[in-house]
Coordinates of N, CA and C in Angstrom, one line a residue:
M1493 N -6.1 1.5 -42.2 CA -5.3 0.4 -41.7 C -4.1 0.9 -40.9
L1494 N -3.5 2.0 -41.5 CA -2.3 2.6 -40.8 C -2.7 3.1 -39.4
N1495 N -3.9 3.7 -39.4 CA -4.3 4.3 -38.1 C -4.5 3.2 -37.0
H1496 N -5.1 2.1 -37.5 CA -5.3 0.9 -36.6 C -3.9 0.4 -36.1
R1497 N -3.0 0.3 -37.0 CA -1.7 -0.1 -36.6 C -1.0 0.8 -35.6
C1498 N -1.1 2.1 -35.8 CA -0.6 3.1 -34.9 C -1.2 3.0 -33.5
L1499 N -2.5 2.8 -33.5 CA -3.3 2.7 -32.3 C -2.8 1.4 -31.5
L1500 N -2.6 0.3 -32.2 CA -2.2 -0.9 -31.6 C -0.8 -0.8 -31.0
A1501 N 0.1 -0.1 -31.8 CA 1.4 0.1 -31.3 C 1.5 1.0 -30.1
A1502 N 0.6 2.0 -30.1 CA 0.6 2.9 -28.9 C 0.1 2.1 -27.7
G1503 N -0.9 1.2 -27.9 CA -1.4 0.4 -26.8 C -0.4 -0.5 -26.2
L1504 N 0.4 -1.2 -27.2 CA 1.4 -2.1 -26.7 C 2.5 -1.3 -25.9
F1505 N 2.8 -0.1 -26.4 CA 3.9 0.7 -25.7 C 3.4 1.1 -24.3
L1506 N 2.1 1.4 -24.2 CA 1.5 1.8 -22.9 C 1.6 0.7 -22.0
C1507 N 1.2 -0.5 -22.4 CA 1.1 -1.7 -21.5 C 2.5 -2.0 -21.0
L1508 N 3.5 -1.8 -21.9 CA 4.9 -2.1 -21.5 C 5.4 -1.0 -20.6
G1509 N 4.9 0.2 -20.7 CA 5.5 1.3 -20.0 C 4.9 1.6 -18.7
L1510 N 3.7 1.0 -18.4 CA 3.1 1.3 -17.1 C 3.9 0.8 -15.9
P1511 N 4.0 1.5 -14.8 CA 4.8 1.1 -13.7 C 4.0 0.0 -12.9
A1512 N 3.7 -1.1 -13.5 CA 2.8 -2.1 -12.9 C 3.4 -2.8 -11.7
A1513 N 4.7 -3.0 -11.7 CA 5.4 -3.7 -10.7 C 5.4 -2.9 -9.3
A1514 N 5.8 -1.7 -9.4 CA 5.8 -0.9 -8.1 C 4.5 -0.3 -7.9
Q1515 N 3.5 -1.1 -7.5 CA 2.2 -0.7 -7.4 C 1.7 -0.3 -6.0
T1516 N 2.5 -0.7 -5.0 CA 2.1 -0.5 -3.6 C 3.2 -0.5 -2.6
V1517 N 3.1 0.1 -1.5 CA 4.0 -0.1 -0.4 C 3.3 -0.8 0.7
G1518 N 2.2 -1.4 0.4 CA 1.5 -2.3 1.4 C 0.7 -1.5 2.5
V1519 N 0.1 -2.2 3.4 CA -0.6 -1.6 4.5 C 0.2 -1.7 5.7
L1520 N 0.6 -2.9 6.1 CA 1.6 -3.1 7.2 C 1.3 -2.4 8.5
Q1521 N 0.1 -2.5 8.9 CA -0.3 -2.0 10.2 C -1.7 -2.6 10.6
S1522 N -2.0 -2.4 11.9 CA -3.3 -2.9 12.3 C -4.4 -1.7 12.2
A1523 N -5.6 -2.0 12.7 CA -6.6 -1.0 12.6 C -6.6 0.0 13.8
E1524 N -5.6 -0.2 14.7 CA -5.5 0.8 15.8 C -4.5 1.9 15.3
T1525 N -4.9 3.1 15.6 CA -4.0 4.2 15.3 C -2.9 4.3 16.4
M1526 N -1.9 5.1 16.1 CA -0.9 5.4 17.1 C -1.5 6.2 18.3
D1527 N -0.9 6.1 19.5 CA -1.3 6.9 20.6 C -1.0 8.4 20.3
S1528 N -1.8 9.2 20.9 CA -1.6 10.7 20.7 C -0.2 11.1 21.1
G1529 N 0.5 11.8 20.3 CA 1.8 12.3 20.6 C 3.0 11.3 20.3
T1530 N 2.6 10.2 19.7 CA 3.6 9.1 19.4 C 4.1 9.3 18.0
Y1531 N 5.4 9.1 17.8 CA 6.0 9.0 16.5 C 6.3 7.6 16.1
K1532 N 6.2 7.3 14.8 CA 6.4 6.0 14.3 C 7.4 6.0 13.1
L1533 N 8.2 5.0 13.1 CA 9.1 4.8 11.9 C 9.1 3.3 11.6
A1534 N 8.8 3.0 10.3 CA 8.6 1.6 9.9 C 9.4 1.3 8.6
L1535 N 10.0 0.1 8.5 CA 10.8 -0.3 7.3 C 10.5 -1.7 7.0
A1536 N 10.2 -2.0 5.7 CA 9.8 -3.4 5.4 C 10.2 -3.7 3.9
P1537 N 11.0 -4.7 3.7 CA 11.2 -5.2 2.3 C 10.0 -5.8 1.7
L1538 N 9.7 -5.6 0.4 CA 8.6 -6.1 -0.3 C 9.0 -6.8 -1.5
M1539 N 8.3 -7.9 -1.8 CA 8.5 -8.6 -3.1 C 7.2 -8.6 -3.8
I1540 N 7.2 -8.0 -5.0 CA 6.0 -8.0 -5.9 C 6.2 -9.0 -7.0
F1541 N 5.2 -9.9 -7.1 CA 5.4 -11.1 -8.0 C 4.8 -10.7 -9.4
G1542 N 5.7 -10.9 -10.3 CA 5.3 -10.7 -11.7 C 4.3 -11.7 -12.2
E1543 N 3.5 -11.3 -13.2 CA 2.5 -12.2 -13.8 C 2.7 -12.3 -15.3
D1544 N 2.3 -13.4 -15.9 CA 2.3 -13.6 -17.3 C 3.7 -13.5 -17.8
G1545 N 4.7 -14.1 -17.1 CA 6.1 -14.1 -17.5 C 6.9 -12.9 -17.1
A1546 N 6.3 -11.9 -16.5 CA 7.0 -10.7 -16.0 C 7.9 -11.1 -14.8
D1547 N 9.0 -10.3 -14.7 CA 9.9 -10.6 -13.6 C 9.3 -10.1 -12.2
D1548 N 9.7 -10.8 -11.2 CA 9.4 -10.3 -9.8 C 10.1 -9.0 -9.6
E1549 N 9.6 -8.1 -8.7 CA 10.3 -6.9 -8.4 C 10.5 -6.7 -6.9
F1550 N 11.7 -6.5 -6.5 CA 12.0 -6.3 -5.1 C 12.0 -4.8 -4.8
G1551 N 11.6 -4.4 -3.6 CA 11.6 -3.0 -3.1 C 11.7 -2.9 -1.6
V1552 N 11.8 -1.7 -1.1 CA 11.9 -1.4 0.3 C 10.9 -0.3 0.6
A1553 N 10.0 -0.5 1.5 CA 9.0 0.5 1.9 C 9.2 1.0 3.2
G1554 N 9.2 2.4 3.3 CA 9.4 3.0 4.6 C 8.2 3.9 4.9
R1555 N 7.9 4.1 6.2 CA 6.8 5.0 6.7 C 7.3 5.8 7.9
A1556 N 6.8 7.0 8.0 CA 7.1 7.8 9.2 C 5.7 8.5 9.5
G1557 N 5.3 8.4 10.8 CA 4.0 8.9 11.2 C 4.0 9.5 12.5
Y1558 N 2.8 10.1 12.8 CA 2.6 10.8 14.1 C 1.1 10.6 14.5
G1559 N 0.9 10.4 15.8 CA -0.5 10.3 16.3 C -1.0 11.6 16.8
F1560 N -2.0 12.2 16.1 CA -2.5 13.5 16.4 C -3.5 13.5 17.6
T1561 N -4.3 12.4 17.6 CA -5.3 12.2 18.7 C -5.3 10.7 19.0
E1562 N -6.2 10.3 19.9 CA -6.3 8.9 20.2 C -6.9 8.1 19.1
S1563 N -7.5 8.8 18.1 CA -8.2 8.1 17.1 C -7.8 8.5 15.6
F1564 N -6.8 9.3 15.5 CA -6.3 9.7 14.2 C -4.8 9.9 14.1
D1565 N -4.2 9.3 13.1 CA -2.8 9.5 12.8 C -2.6 9.7 11.3
A1566 N -1.4 10.2 11.0 CA -1.0 10.4 9.6 C 0.4 9.9 9.4
E1567 N 0.7 9.5 8.1 CA 2.0 8.9 7.8 C 2.4 9.4 6.4
V1568 N 3.7 9.6 6.2 CA 4.3 9.7 4.9 C 4.9 8.4 4.6
K1569 N 4.9 8.1 3.2 CA 5.3 6.8 2.8 C 6.3 6.9 1.6
L1570 N 7.3 6.1 1.6 CA 8.3 6.1 0.6 C 8.6 4.6 0.2
G1571 N 8.6 4.3 -1.1 CA 9.0 3.0 -1.6 C 10.0 3.1 -2.7
L1572 N 11.1 2.4 -2.6 CA 12.2 2.4 -3.5 C 12.2 1.0 -4.2
F1573 N 11.9 1.0 -5.5 CA 11.8 -0.2 -6.3 C 12.7 -0.2 -7.5
E1574 N 12.9 -1.3 -8.2 CA 13.8 -1.4 -9.3 C 13.5 -0.5 -10.4
N1575 N 12.2 -0.3 -10.7 CA 11.8 0.5 -11.8 C 11.1 1.8 -11.5
S1576 N 10.9 2.1 -10.2 CA 10.2 3.3 -9.9 C 10.4 3.7 -8.4
T1577 N 10.0 4.9 -8.1 CA 10.0 5.4 -6.7 C 8.6 5.8 -6.4
Y1578 N 8.1 5.4 -5.2 CA 6.8 5.6 -4.7 C 6.9 6.6 -3.5
A1579 N 6.0 7.7 -3.6 CA 6.0 8.7 -2.5 C 4.5 9.0 -2.2
G1580 N 4.1 9.0 -0.9 CA 2.7 9.3 -0.6 C 2.5 9.7 0.8
L1581 N 1.2 10.0 1.1 CA 0.8 10.3 2.5 C -0.6 9.8 2.7
D1582 N -0.9 9.5 4.0 CA -2.3 9.1 4.3 C -2.6 9.4 5.7
G1583 N -3.9 9.3 6.0 CA -4.4 9.5 7.3 C -5.3 8.3 7.7
E1584 N -5.3 7.9 8.9 CA -6.1 6.8 9.4 C -7.0 7.2 10.5
L1585 N -8.3 6.9 10.4 CA -9.3 7.2 11.4 C -9.7 5.9 12.1
W1586 N -9.6 5.8 13.4 CA -9.9 4.6 14.2 C -11.4 4.7 14.5
L1587 N -12.2 3.9 13.8 CA -13.7 4.0 13.9 C -14.3 3.2 15.1
L1588 N -13.8 2.0 15.3 CA -14.3 1.0 16.2 C -13.2 0.6 17.2
H1589 N -13.3 0.8 18.4 CA -12.3 0.5 19.4 C -12.6 -0.9 20.1
G1590 N -11.8 -1.8 19.9 CA -12.1 -3.2 20.5 C -12.2 -3.2 22.0
K1591 N -11.5 -2.3 22.7 CA -11.5 -2.3 24.1 C -12.9 -1.8 24.6
D1592 N -13.6 -1.1 23.8 CA -14.9 -0.5 24.2 C -16.1 -1.3 23.8
N1593 N -16.0 -2.1 22.7 CA -17.2 -2.8 22.2 C -17.3 -4.2 22.7
G1594 N -16.4 -4.7 23.5 CA -16.5 -6.0 24.1 C -16.2 -7.2 23.2
A1595 N -16.1 -6.9 21.9 CA -15.8 -8.0 20.9 C -14.3 -8.1 20.7
G1596 N -13.6 -7.1 21.1 CA -12.1 -7.1 20.9 C -11.7 -6.8 19.4
L1597 N -12.7 -6.3 18.6 CA -12.4 -6.1 17.2 C -12.3 -4.6 16.9
D1598 N -11.2 -4.2 16.3 CA -10.9 -2.8 15.9 C -11.2 -2.6 14.4
A1599 N -11.7 -1.4 14.1 CA -11.9 -1.1 12.6 C -11.5 0.3 12.4
S1600 N -10.9 0.5 11.2 CA -10.4 1.9 10.8 C -10.6 2.1 9.3
L1601 N -10.5 3.3 8.9 CA -10.5 3.7 7.5 C -9.3 4.6 7.2
T1602 N -8.5 4.2 6.2 CA -7.4 5.0 5.8 C -7.6 5.5 4.4
G1603 N -7.2 6.8 4.2 CA -7.3 7.4 2.9 C -6.1 8.3 2.6
G1604 N -5.7 8.4 1.4 CA -4.5 9.2 1.1 C -4.3 9.3 -0.4
L1605 N -3.1 9.8 -0.8 CA -2.7 9.9 -2.2 C -1.2 9.6 -2.3
H1606 N -0.8 9.3 -3.5 CA 0.6 8.9 -3.8 C 1.0 9.3 -5.2
W1607 N 2.3 9.3 -5.4 CA 2.8 9.5 -6.8 C 3.8 8.4 -7.0
I1608 N 3.9 7.9 -8.3 CA 4.9 6.9 -8.7 C 5.7 7.5 -9.8
F1609 N 7.0 7.6 -9.6 CA 7.9 8.2 -10.5 C 8.7 7.1 -11.2
G1610 N 8.3 6.8 -12.5 CA 8.9 5.7 -13.2 C 10.3 6.0 -13.7
S1611 N 11.0 4.9 -14.0 CA 12.4 5.0 -14.6 C 12.4 4.0 -15.7
D1612 N 13.5 4.0 -16.5 CA 13.7 3.1 -17.6 C 12.5 2.9 -18.5
G1613 N 11.9 4.0 -18.8 CA 10.8 4.0 -19.8 C 9.4 3.8 -19.1
Y1614 N 9.3 3.6 -17.8 CA 8.0 3.4 -17.2 C 7.4 4.8 -16.9
H1615 N 6.1 4.8 -17.0 CA 5.3 6.1 -16.9 C 5.2 6.5 -15.4
D1616 N 5.1 7.8 -15.2 CA 4.7 8.4 -13.9 C 3.2 8.2 -13.7
S1617 N 2.8 8.2 -12.5 CA 1.3 8.1 -12.2 C 1.0 8.8 -10.9
M1618 N -0.2 9.1 -10.7 CA -0.7 9.6 -9.4 C -2.0 8.8 -9.0
G1619 N -2.1 8.5 -7.7 CA -3.3 7.7 -7.3 C -3.9 8.2 -6.0
F1620 N -5.1 7.9 -5.8 CA -5.8 8.1 -4.5 C -6.1 6.7 -3.9
D1621 N -5.8 6.6 -2.6 CA -5.9 5.4 -1.8 C -7.1 5.3 -0.8
L1622 N -7.7 4.2 -0.7 CA -8.7 4.0 0.3 C -8.6 2.5 0.8
A1623 N -8.6 2.4 2.2 CA -8.4 1.0 2.8 C -9.2 0.9 4.0
P1624 N -10.4 0.3 4.0 CA -11.0 -0.2 5.3 C -10.2 -1.3 5.9
M1625 N -10.1 -1.3 7.2 CA -9.3 -2.3 7.9 C -9.9 -2.8 9.1
I1626 N -9.7 -4.1 9.5 CA -10.1 -4.6 10.8 C -8.9 -5.4 11.4
S1627 N -8.9 -5.5 12.7 CA -7.9 -6.3 13.4 C -8.4 -6.7 14.8
G1628 N -7.7 -7.7 15.3 CA -8.0 -8.1 16.7 C -6.9 -9.0 17.2
N1629 N -6.8 -8.9 18.5 CA -5.8 -9.7 19.2 C -6.2 -11.2 19.4
V1630 N -5.3 -12.1 19.0 CA -5.5 -13.5 19.3 C -4.7 -14.0 20.5
S1631 N -3.7 -13.2 20.9 CA -3.0 -13.4 22.1 C -2.5 -12.1 22.6
E1632 N -1.8 -12.1 23.7 CA -1.4 -10.8 24.3 C -0.5 -10.0 23.4
N1633 N 0.3 -10.7 22.6 CA 1.2 -9.9 21.7 C 0.9 -10.0 20.2
L1634 N 0.0 -10.9 19.8 CA -0.2 -11.2 18.4 C -1.6 -10.6 18.0
E1635 N -1.6 -9.8 17.0 CA -2.8 -9.2 16.4 C -2.9 -9.6 14.9
L1636 N -4.0 -10.1 14.5 CA -4.3 -10.5 13.1 C -5.0 -9.3 12.5
C1637 N -4.7 -9.0 11.2 CA -5.2 -7.9 10.5 C -5.8 -8.2 9.2
G1638 N -6.7 -7.5 8.7 CA -7.2 -7.6 7.3 C -7.6 -6.3 6.7
A1639 N -7.3 -6.1 5.4 CA -7.7 -4.8 4.8 C -8.1 -5.1 3.4
L1640 N -9.0 -4.2 2.8 CA -9.3 -4.2 1.4 C -8.6 -2.9 0.9
D1641 N -7.5 -3.0 0.2 CA -6.7 -1.9 -0.2 C -7.0 -1.5 -1.6
A1642 N -7.5 -0.4 -1.9 CA -7.8 0.1 -3.2 C -7.1 1.4 -3.6
S1643 N -6.6 1.4 -4.8 CA -5.9 2.7 -5.3 C -6.4 3.0 -6.7
F1644 N -6.8 4.2 -6.9 CA -7.3 4.7 -8.2 C -6.3 5.5 -8.9
E1645 N -5.7 4.9 -10.0 CA -4.5 5.5 -10.6 C -4.8 6.3 -11.8
S1646 N -4.0 7.3 -12.1 CA -4.1 8.2 -13.3 C -2.6 8.2 -13.8
V1647 N -2.4 7.8 -15.1 CA -1.1 7.7 -15.7 C -0.8 9.0 -16.5
D1648 N 0.4 9.5 -16.4 CA 0.8 10.7 -17.1 C 1.3 10.3 -18.5
D1649 N 1.1 11.3 -19.5 CA 1.7 11.2 -20.8 C 1.2 9.9 -21.6
V1650 N -0.1 9.7 -21.5 CA -0.7 8.5 -22.2 C -1.0 8.9 -23.6
P1651 N -0.7 8.1 -24.6 CA -1.0 8.4 -26.0 C -2.5 8.7 -26.2
A1652 N -2.8 9.6 -27.1 CA -4.2 10.0 -27.4 C -5.0 8.8 -27.7
G1653 N -6.2 8.8 -27.1 CA -7.1 7.7 -27.4 C -7.0 6.5 -26.5
M1654 N -6.0 6.5 -25.7 CA -5.8 5.3 -24.8 C -6.3 5.7 -23.4
D1655 N -6.8 4.7 -22.6 CA -7.3 4.9 -21.3 C -6.1 5.3 -20.3
D1656 N -6.2 6.3 -19.6 CA -5.2 6.8 -18.7 C -5.4 6.5 -17.2
S1657 N -6.4 5.6 -16.9 CA -6.7 5.4 -15.5 C -7.0 3.9 -15.4
Y1658 N -6.8 3.4 -14.2 CA -7.0 2.0 -13.8 C -7.1 1.9 -12.3
T1659 N -7.5 0.8 -11.8 CA -7.7 0.6 -10.3 C -6.9 -0.6 -9.8
R1660 N -6.2 -0.4 -8.7 CA -5.6 -1.6 -8.0 C -6.5 -2.0 -6.9
L1661 N -6.6 -3.3 -6.7 CA -7.5 -3.8 -5.6 C -6.8 -5.0 -5.0
H1662 N -6.5 -5.0 -3.7 CA -5.9 -6.1 -3.0 C -6.7 -6.5 -1.7
L1663 N -6.8 -7.7 -1.5 CA -7.2 -8.3 -0.2 C -5.9 -8.5 0.6
V1664 N -5.8 -8.0 1.8 CA -4.5 -8.0 2.5 C -4.7 -8.6 3.9
P1665 N -4.4 -9.9 4.1 CA -4.3 -10.4 5.4 C -2.9 -10.2 6.0
G1666 N -2.8 -10.0 7.3 CA -1.5 -9.7 7.8 C -1.5 -9.9 9.3
F1667 N -0.4 -9.5 9.9 CA -0.2 -9.7 11.4 C 0.6 -8.5 11.9
E1668 N 0.5 -8.3 13.2 CA 1.4 -7.4 14.0 C 1.7 -8.1 15.3
Y1669 N 3.0 -8.3 15.5 CA 3.5 -9.0 16.7 C 4.3 -8.0 17.6
R1670 N 3.9 -7.8 18.8 CA 4.5 -6.9 19.7 C 5.8 -7.5 20.2
L1671 N 6.9 -6.9 19.9 CA 8.2 -7.3 20.4 C 8.6 -6.7 21.7
S1672 N 8.2 -5.4 21.9 CA 8.5 -4.7 23.1 C 7.5 -3.5 23.1
D1673 N 7.7 -2.6 24.1 CA 6.8 -1.4 24.2 C 7.1 -0.5 23.1
V1674 N 8.2 -0.6 22.4 CA 8.6 0.4 21.3 C 8.8 -0.3 20.0
A1675 N 8.5 -1.6 19.8 CA 8.8 -2.2 18.5 C 7.8 -3.3 18.2
D1676 N 7.4 -3.4 17.0 CA 6.5 -4.4 16.5 C 7.1 -5.1 15.2
L1677 N 6.8 -6.4 15.1 CA 7.1 -7.1 13.8 C 5.8 -7.1 13.0
V1678 N 5.8 -6.7 11.8 CA 4.6 -6.6 11.0 C 4.9 -7.4 9.6
G1679 N 3.8 -8.0 9.2 CA 3.9 -8.7 7.9 C 2.6 -8.9 7.2
E1680 N 2.6 -9.1 5.9 CA 1.3 -9.3 5.2 C 1.6 -9.9 3.8
V1681 N 0.5 -10.4 3.2 CA 0.5 -10.7 1.8 C -0.6 -9.9 1.2
G1682 N -0.4 -9.5 0.0 CA -1.4 -8.8 -0.8 C -1.9 -9.7 -2.0
I1683 N -3.2 -10.0 -2.0 CA -3.8 -10.8 -3.0 C -4.5 -10.0 -4.0
G1684 N -3.9 -9.9 -5.2 CA -4.5 -9.1 -6.3 C -5.9 -9.6 -6.7
L1685 N -6.9 -8.7 -6.7 CA -8.3 -9.0 -7.0 C -8.7 -8.6 -8.4
N1686 N -7.8 -8.0 -9.2 CA -8.1 -7.8 -10.6 C -6.9 -7.8 -11.4
D1687 N -7.0 -7.7 -12.7 CA -5.8 -7.9 -13.6 C -4.7 -6.8 -13.4
D1688 N -5.1 -5.7 -12.8 CA -4.1 -4.7 -12.6 C -3.4 -4.7 -11.3
S1689 N -3.6 -5.8 -10.6 CA -3.1 -5.9 -9.2 C -2.2 -7.2 -9.0
N1690 N -0.9 -7.0 -8.9 CA 0.0 -8.1 -8.7 C 0.0 -8.5 -7.2
N1691 N 0.2 -9.8 -7.0 CA 0.3 -10.3 -5.6 C 1.7 -9.8 -5.1
Y1692 N 1.7 -9.7 -3.7 CA 3.0 -9.3 -3.1 C 3.1 -9.8 -1.7
A1693 N 4.2 -9.7 -1.1 CA 4.5 -10.1 0.3 C 5.5 -9.2 0.9
G1694 N 5.3 -8.9 2.2 CA 6.3 -8.0 2.8 C 6.3 -8.3 4.4
I1695 N 7.5 -8.0 4.9 CA 7.6 -8.2 6.4 C 8.7 -7.2 6.9
G1696 N 8.5 -6.6 8.0 CA 9.4 -5.6 8.5 C 9.2 -5.2 10.0
F1697 N 9.7 -4.1 10.4 CA 9.6 -3.7 11.8 C 9.0 -2.2 11.8
A1698 N 8.3 -2.0 12.9 CA 7.8 -0.7 13.2 C 8.3 -0.2 14.6
F1699 N 8.8 1.0 14.7 CA 9.3 1.5 16.0 C 8.5 2.7 16.4
Y1700 N 8.4 2.9 17.7 CA 7.5 4.0 18.2 C 8.3 4.8 19.3
L1701 N 8.1 6.1 19.2 CA 8.8 7.0 20.2 C 7.8 8.0 20.6
K1702 N 7.7 8.2 21.9 CA 6.8 9.2 22.5 C 7.6 10.3 23.3

């Protein structure tokens, strides 16, 4: 009986300690990669909505990237949240060019990894990210985007006998609006598709320099 109580207590502690709120810095881009030789800097406030009585969590997500070719770019990511700090990097491969296929539809695949450093009793974790993405212009300046954003998490310092891994999965509709040759307005909502994925919303700006 004592062992069962200890296991239950450890499970409750783990559930309370997981960095569940600061789960993502979003996608916040279209399926088109940056032009070769272009630098990118993006900044976006995010609100992650708590579930089952949990508080909402506000954060700020930043990205800095570079276009290595006409079909591949890479970015470093940083997210500052109330209960944790998110740091990561990813690469995006532009698979389908809308200008070439006649349908005007772009498709890409993004993959990367990240670390979440918890505070106030929240656990640290590491994850691998994978996000297939599509987008297309509906006007000269407005592009609608959609992604299936998955992250496969591994939690540090989990009590013995408890599961130390879980998966985040979001359906992410969004937009990218061209403000000028060097700036875009970007926004999205993330719809959690499993119990480990909170809904979120974010909007911000992306700036480009060549």
